């Protein structure tokens, strides 16, 4: 693995430099040195390039709209984001750890507030609107959750060993996930799961916890998909799926189902014991908990989802269900990307985007516009730029002087990577449509602002890697 | 308070970070692979799809060719029909429903049916959908006055096929209908497409490919809502070819009136070139009701009628020829010299073949008679004897030679072939050998023999014109949209040998039929007519009455074949029909023909 060697080389060079600096005088001189030499220009310029490309494509995608003010708004948000980034860089990131609880509670408060006080925009309550200024608390909650979990996990020196140490961070994630699910916004919640798993993994959680979390995540996705499938069929009122859905989704029957499951677990444990197979009871308990938790979450998710969201999900496994609306989007996106071929139709000349065949072309499906107008070359350059940012992020996590910084950076990098992967995957038709923006590129102030602030935190960690 | 992590801790942390990076890079690789698949491998395909998305072809229907009779009178043409249609574009379901409710107050519509139709066309909202086809002027003005209150409703002018003479020549012209799934599968390569009108019978079906023009179209660029942005290309439609038929509208009308309300068929053809001058089949139907505006009751009346009005009896109904067949037997016998003009056979009313008894018609005793009298009085026993002498093989062979037992090849679809029985055929069909009795029955045209009225006229034409087997035909000329004329010349399929002597004897015998024989009801003082009657027993009811004749005898111009179903005796029912036609026939059309030829 060349990459592996590269990183190892990096590690040793950092190691050497660090020990050298440790021997030298610490203090203010170091800060100046660090600020001059430590600013990660590659990360910063990579981010700027992606944002500029995004503004250009937003301009192209919305030029046929009346007024065409979106790109202008995005530039404004970029300015605000730049301010946010700079002020994030100024103070020591350790302060974030110190105030992580307050930040987290603020985020939860905003999520609760938006559920009750937020306006209904596109049949979801995800927006805080003050005057002409609107903000998505879920974006803020993502960052807040990463901060508090990084803070908590950094105190666990030997990795996670006890159940309570595992359950605490899980609960910290579960709370915003549920609140965001109630908006309902499936896409954002899906970002949380990989982020917590990665952060736990990096801390060195016991494998059994990771396996549990991963199984729960996968099962939630599978169960939600199938429950939605049944629900969509319920509208058509035909087939076995309809019957299964009504059966499972009633609480009474799902309780019976779980009890039966428990019975089977206990029964099979004793039967296996009878044959002198040495199996620990906790394994069965764990499997039961995994299924019970994921089924419960899926049932809740299914309850919160709107019909159009269910359909968008279900088209992924059953493309025939609604070819005109739900299937339409993904089809048009594939056509847009595919028709771009190698060099694209040229900026401002994509027929799919300019003539309105592509839905949500300035936000969720902006990657399709890039694919159509800039072709394979444009799409690859964008993905390469993202990889550069992610690579810088990972090396910042590497070079961090403490576990908190390392976990924080890893969390932010994972968040970015997951969002890019899901959004592009949806545009390419290899992921179910959940509704998710492409960070730094999609139109949307809160997403851009929070992502820039997150990158500010990365720059901050980099700057202060030699300080204590 | 943060504590500085130990070296091993950092080492472990970093190892896991490396693994994370690898996973991220792999997932990005997956994306790149997928992007290359869509853009590089399937790029061409998706480029085409995106073009199809944006470019739409708006068809412009071409007009269908007109059909004229031989004198240039219009038999079928396109006329404008005013249809009330709706364009769903930009309307919500609620708005459409409101419009329909308002429309219902003005015109009678089936709301449920219309809603269903609209729903089915939801994915093509830019195409107008016809709600009420072909409205009358009164309704049209009432709707037109209120179009501002009816969003989405437009009045469309579409061509409609119109047959001015309605039932009169319905079977020959045929009618139009929407192309069916099976037809589409078969004719897709010829440029037919879903929703096209296509000829469903008669000339409209047989010459459909010539009558239909080439649809034009407008290539326009549209946005996702289907709004037209710009015209990219334009192609004018090419109108279909006009057809001039051999049919004479006046004669057709005369024949139609002569048959009256009875079921049956009349075929009038020119024996000298195979042109069909008139072809009547009763009961008939009105082809005007077929395209688009047929009520279920009308459809039911036509399709469920036990008298089969859609059947073109002239070419599709099979009748045993009965005594009319004696013309063929006589011609065969004379040609093979089994009998001569003056050779006589005796009729005692009863003819014995072994222990089988065959009787003459109504047990009449005709006594000694020659061929002329035998034809005139339609003596069965004379023909039993002649037929028996000839043998079945010779009769069958001759009958087939003059054109029986096979399609005549007329330019109409679904022609019936008829049947001339042979030894082999009987063996194959029934597994029995041919008996002497079969020969006797064959020689008076009963038993297995089946012919269409057209075939009978065709056979007589061959005998009358001295052995020229012309293919009967209905189209004289075809004129394309730029005025080029294609003339359909008479086509001689083959020439059979028929001596003048045979012809002379037959002419005399057949004229006697009209002068003092079974066909004397057809006698006209100033026109020499020759013919043969036939009465065919049939198990379902009264006998069918047949009459086959030509006139004038000195230089034959027309051959007329008349079948009156359940008419009783041919001499009483079918003969007067022919006489009424011959009385009114306008002989001047044949003079013109001659002039035309000379020119």
Coordinates of C-alpha atoms in Angstrom, one line a residue, chain B residues 92-406:
Chain B
X92 CA -54.1 21.2 -11.8
X93 CA -56.4 18.2 -11.4
X94 CA -58.9 20.4 -9.6
X95 CA -58.9 22.9 -12.4
X96 CA -59.4 20.2 -15.0
X97 CA -62.3 18.8 -13.0
X98 CA -64.0 22.2 -12.7
X99 CA -63.6 22.7 -16.5
X100 CA -65.2 19.4 -17.1
X101 CA -68.1 20.1 -14.8
X102 CA -68.7 23.4 -16.6
X103 CA -68.5 21.6 -19.9
X104 CA -71.0 19.0 -18.8
X105 CA -73.6 21.8 -18.3
X106 CA -73.2 22.7 -22.0
X107 CA -72.7 19.3 -23.6
X108 CA -73.6 15.8 -22.6
X109 CA -70.4 14.0 -21.5
X110 CA -69.6 10.9 -19.6
X111 CA -67.5 12.4 -16.8
X112 CA -66.0 9.2 -15.5
X113 CA -64.9 8.0 -19.0
X114 CA -63.4 11.4 -19.8
X115 CA -61.5 11.5 -16.4
X116 CA -60.1 8.1 -17.1
X117 CA -58.9 9.1 -20.5
X118 CA -57.3 12.3 -19.2
X119 CA -55.6 10.3 -16.4
X120 CA -54.1 7.9 -19.1
X121 CA -52.6 10.8 -20.9
X122 CA -51.2 12.6 -17.9
X123 CA -47.6 12.0 -18.9
X124 CA -48.1 13.8 -22.2
X125 CA -50.0 16.9 -21.1
X126 CA -48.9 19.0 -24.1
X127 CA -50.9 16.8 -26.5
X128 CA -54.5 17.8 -27.0
X129 CA -56.9 15.0 -26.0
X130 CA -60.2 14.8 -27.8
X131 CA -63.1 14.8 -25.3
X132 CA -66.1 15.0 -27.7
X133 CA -65.3 14.2 -31.3
X134 CA -67.1 15.6 -34.3
X135 CA -69.6 17.9 -32.6
X136 CA -72.5 19.5 -34.6
X137 CA -72.5 23.2 -35.4
X138 CA -74.9 24.1 -32.6
X139 CA -72.8 22.5 -29.9
X140 CA -69.7 24.0 -31.4
X141 CA -71.0 27.6 -31.2
X142 CA -72.2 27.0 -27.6
X143 CA -68.8 25.8 -26.5
X144 CA -66.9 28.3 -28.6
X145 CA -68.8 31.2 -26.9
X146 CA -67.6 30.0 -23.5
X147 CA -64.0 29.0 -24.1
X148 CA -62.7 31.8 -21.9
X149 CA -64.6 30.2 -19.0
X150 CA -63.2 26.8 -19.8
X151 CA -59.5 26.8 -19.3
X152 CA -57.7 24.1 -21.2
X153 CA -60.5 23.5 -23.6
X154 CA -59.8 24.1 -27.3
X155 CA -61.6 23.4 -30.5
X156 CA -59.6 21.3 -32.9
X157 CA -60.2 20.8 -36.6
X158 CA -59.2 17.3 -37.6
X159 CA -59.9 15.5 -40.9
X160 CA -62.7 13.1 -40.9
X161 CA -63.5 10.6 -43.6
X162 CA -66.8 11.2 -45.3
X163 CA -68.7 9.0 -47.7
X164 CA -71.3 11.1 -49.4
X165 CA -73.4 8.1 -50.6
X166 CA -73.4 6.3 -47.3
X167 CA -74.6 2.8 -47.5
X168 CA -74.7 2.7 -51.3
X169 CA -71.1 1.4 -52.0
X170 CA -70.0 0.8 -48.4
X171 CA -68.7 -2.7 -49.2
X172 CA -66.5 -1.6 -52.0
X173 CA -65.1 1.5 -50.4
X174 CA -64.8 0.0 -46.9
X175 CA -64.3 2.2 -43.9
X176 CA -61.5 3.5 -41.6
X177 CA -60.7 2.7 -38.1
X178 CA -57.9 3.1 -35.6
X179 CA -55.0 0.8 -36.2
X180 CA -55.1 -2.3 -34.0
X181 CA -52.3 -3.8 -32.1
X182 CA -51.9 -6.7 -34.4
X183 CA -52.0 -4.5 -37.5
X184 CA -49.4 -2.3 -35.9
X185 CA -47.0 -5.2 -35.3
X186 CA -47.4 -6.3 -39.0
X187 CA -47.2 -2.9 -40.6
X188 CA -44.8 -1.0 -38.4
X189 CA -42.1 -1.2 -41.0
X190 CA -44.4 0.5 -43.5
X191 CA -44.5 3.6 -41.4
X192 CA -47.7 3.0 -39.5
X193 CA -47.8 4.3 -36.0
X194 CA -50.0 4.1 -32.9
X195 CA -53.2 6.0 -33.3
X196 CA -53.2 6.1 -37.1
X197 CA -56.3 5.5 -39.0
X198 CA -56.2 2.6 -41.4
X199 CA -58.6 1.1 -43.9
X200 CA -60.5 -1.8 -42.4
X201 CA -62.1 -3.2 -45.5
X202 CA -62.7 -2.6 -49.1
X203 CA -60.7 -0.2 -51.3
X204 CA -59.7 1.7 -48.1
X205 CA -57.9 -1.4 -46.9
X206 CA -56.6 -2.8 -50.2
X207 CA -55.1 0.6 -51.3
X208 CA -54.4 2.0 -47.8
X209 CA -50.7 2.4 -48.5
X210 CA -51.5 4.6 -51.5
X211 CA -54.4 6.5 -50.0
X212 CA -52.6 7.4 -46.8
X213 CA -50.2 10.2 -47.3
X214 CA -46.9 10.7 -45.5
X215 CA -47.3 12.6 -42.2
X216 CA -45.3 15.7 -41.8
X217 CA -44.0 17.1 -38.6
X218 CA -42.5 19.9 -36.7
X219 CA -39.4 19.4 -34.7
X220 CA -39.5 21.7 -31.7
X221 CA -37.3 22.2 -28.6
X222 CA -39.3 22.1 -25.4
X223 CA -38.6 22.6 -21.7
X224 CA -39.5 20.1 -19.0
X225 CA -43.0 21.4 -18.8
X226 CA -43.4 20.8 -22.6
X227 CA -43.5 24.5 -23.5
X228 CA -42.3 25.2 -27.0
X229 CA -39.0 27.1 -27.1
X230 CA -38.1 27.1 -30.7
X231 CA -38.8 25.3 -34.0
X232 CA -35.8 23.2 -35.1
X233 CA -37.2 21.7 -38.3
X234 CA -40.3 21.6 -40.4
X235 CA -41.5 18.9 -42.8
X236 CA -44.6 19.4 -44.9
X237 CA -47.0 16.4 -45.0
X238 CA -47.5 14.7 -48.4
X239 CA -51.2 14.0 -49.2
X240 CA -52.2 10.6 -50.3
X241 CA -53.0 9.5 -53.8
X242 CA -56.4 9.9 -55.3
X243 CA -58.1 6.9 -56.8
X244 CA -60.5 6.8 -59.7
X245 CA -62.6 3.7 -59.7
X246 CA -64.1 1.7 -62.5
X247 CA -67.3 1.9 -60.6
X248 CA -70.2 3.9 -62.1
X249 CA -72.0 5.7 -59.3
X250 CA -75.2 5.9 -61.3
X251 CA -75.2 2.3 -62.2
X252 CA -74.4 1.4 -58.6
X253 CA -77.4 3.3 -57.5
X254 CA -79.6 1.7 -60.1
X255 CA -78.4 -1.8 -59.0
X256 CA -78.9 -0.9 -55.4
X257 CA -82.4 0.3 -56.0
X258 CA -83.2 -2.8 -58.2
X259 CA -82.3 -5.2 -55.4
X260 CA -84.3 -3.1 -52.9
X261 CA -84.4 -4.3 -49.4
X262 CA -83.7 -7.9 -50.1
X263 CA -80.5 -9.6 -48.9
X264 CA -78.3 -10.5 -51.8
X265 CA -75.6 -9.3 -54.2
X266 CA -75.3 -7.9 -57.7
X267 CA -72.1 -7.7 -59.6
X268 CA -71.9 -5.9 -62.9
X269 CA -68.8 -6.1 -64.9
X270 CA -67.5 -5.3 -68.4
X271 CA -66.6 -8.6 -70.0
X272 CA -64.2 -7.0 -72.4
X273 CA -61.7 -5.6 -69.8
X274 CA -62.7 -7.0 -66.3
X275 CA -63.8 -3.6 -65.0
X276 CA -66.3 -3.8 -62.2
X277 CA -69.1 -1.3 -63.0
X278 CA -71.2 -1.9 -59.9
X279 CA -71.1 -4.2 -57.0
X280 CA -74.0 -4.2 -54.5
X281 CA -74.3 -6.2 -51.4
X282 CA -77.3 -6.1 -49.1
X283 CA -77.9 -5.5 -46.3
X284 CA -75.4 -2.7 -46.1
X285 CA -74.1 -0.3 -43.5
X286 CA -73.2 3.3 -43.2
X287 CA -69.3 3.6 -43.2
X288 CA -69.6 7.2 -42.0
X289 CA -70.3 6.1 -38.4
X290 CA -67.1 4.0 -38.1
X291 CA -64.4 6.5 -37.6
X292 CA -64.5 8.0 -34.1
X293 CA -68.1 8.7 -33.5
X294 CA -70.0 5.5 -33.2
X295 CA -72.4 5.0 -30.3
X296 CA -72.3 1.6 -28.7
X297 CA -75.8 1.0 -29.9
X298 CA -74.7 1.6 -33.5
X299 CA -71.8 -0.7 -33.1
X300 CA -73.9 -3.3 -31.7
X301 CA -76.5 -3.0 -34.4
X302 CA -73.8 -3.7 -37.0
X303 CA -71.7 -6.3 -35.3
X304 CA -74.5 -8.3 -33.8
X305 CA -76.8 -8.3 -36.8
X306 CA -77.5 -11.9 -37.9
X307 CA -77.8 -10.8 -41.5
X308 CA -74.1 -9.8 -41.5
X309 CA -74.3 -6.4 -43.0
X310 CA -70.4 -6.1 -43.0
X311 CA -70.1 -9.1 -45.3
X312 CA -69.5 -8.1 -48.9
X313 CA -71.7 -10.8 -50.5
X314 CA -70.3 -10.0 -53.9
X315 CA -66.9 -11.5 -53.1
X316 CA -67.2 -13.1 -49.7
X317 CA -70.5 -15.0 -49.7
X318 CA -70.4 -18.5 -51.1
X319 CA -73.5 -19.9 -52.9
X320 CA -73.9 -23.1 -54.8
X321 CA -74.4 -21.9 -58.4
X322 CA -77.3 -24.3 -59.1
X323 CA -78.5 -24.3 -62.7
X324 CA -76.3 -21.4 -63.5
X325 CA -73.5 -23.9 -63.5
X326 CA -75.1 -25.6 -66.5
X327 CA -73.6 -22.8 -68.6
X328 CA -70.1 -24.1 -67.6
X329 CA -71.1 -27.8 -68.2
X330 CA -72.6 -26.9 -71.6
X331 CA -69.5 -25.0 -72.6
X332 CA -67.3 -27.8 -71.5
X333 CA -69.4 -30.4 -73.4
X334 CA -69.5 -28.4 -76.5
X335 CA -65.8 -27.7 -76.4
X336 CA -65.0 -31.4 -75.8
X337 CA -67.5 -32.2 -78.5
X338 CA -69.5 -34.6 -76.3
X339 CA -72.6 -32.9 -77.8
X340 CA -73.3 -30.9 -80.8
X341 CA -75.9 -28.2 -81.4
X342 CA -78.4 -30.7 -82.7
X343 CA -77.6 -33.8 -80.6
X344 CA -80.7 -34.7 -78.5
X345 CA -81.2 -36.4 -75.2
X346 CA -84.5 -37.5 -73.8
X347 CA -86.1 -36.4 -70.6
X348 CA -88.7 -38.6 -69.0
X349 CA -88.9 -36.8 -65.8
X350 CA -86.9 -39.5 -64.0
X351 CA -83.3 -40.6 -64.5
X352 CA -82.0 -43.9 -63.0
X353 CA -78.3 -44.4 -62.1
X354 CA -78.1 -47.9 -60.9
X355 CA -80.9 -48.0 -58.3
X356 CA -80.6 -44.3 -57.5
X357 CA -83.4 -42.1 -58.8
X358 CA -82.8 -38.5 -60.0
X359 CA -85.7 -36.4 -61.0
X360 CA -86.1 -33.4 -63.3
X361 CA -87.2 -30.2 -61.8
X362 CA -90.8 -30.6 -60.6
X363 CA -90.9 -33.9 -62.4
X364 CA -91.5 -32.2 -65.7
X365 CA -91.2 -34.4 -68.7
X366 CA -89.4 -32.4 -71.3
X367 CA -89.2 -35.1 -73.9
X368 CA -86.5 -35.2 -76.5
X369 CA -84.5 -31.9 -76.5
X370 CA -81.3 -30.4 -77.8
X371 CA -78.8 -28.2 -75.9
X372 CA -80.7 -25.0 -76.8
X373 CA -83.9 -26.2 -75.3
X374 CA -82.2 -27.8 -72.4
X375 CA -80.7 -24.5 -71.4
X376 CA -83.9 -22.6 -72.0
X377 CA -85.9 -24.9 -69.8
X378 CA -83.0 -25.8 -67.5
X379 CA -83.6 -29.5 -67.9
X380 CA -81.8 -31.4 -65.2
X381 CA -82.0 -34.8 -66.9
X382 CA -80.4 -33.5 -70.1
X383 CA -77.4 -32.3 -68.1
X384 CA -77.2 -35.5 -66.0
X385 CA -76.7 -37.4 -69.2
X386 CA -74.2 -34.9 -70.6
X387 CA -72.4 -34.6 -67.3
X388 CA -72.2 -38.4 -66.9
X389 CA -70.7 -38.7 -70.4
X390 CA -68.2 -35.9 -69.7
X391 CA -67.2 -37.3 -66.3
X392 CA -66.5 -35.3 -63.2
X393 CA -62.8 -34.8 -64.0
X394 CA -63.4 -32.9 -67.2
X395 CA -66.1 -30.7 -65.7
X396 CA -63.9 -29.8 -62.7
X397 CA -60.9 -29.1 -64.8
X398 CA -62.8 -26.9 -67.2
X399 CA -64.6 -25.0 -64.3
X400 CA -61.2 -24.3 -62.8
X401 CA -59.8 -23.2 -66.1
X402 CA -62.5 -20.6 -66.5
X403 CA -61.9 -19.3 -63.1
X404 CA -64.0 -21.1 -60.5
X405 CA -62.7 -22.6 -57.3
X406 CA -60.0 -19.9 -57.0

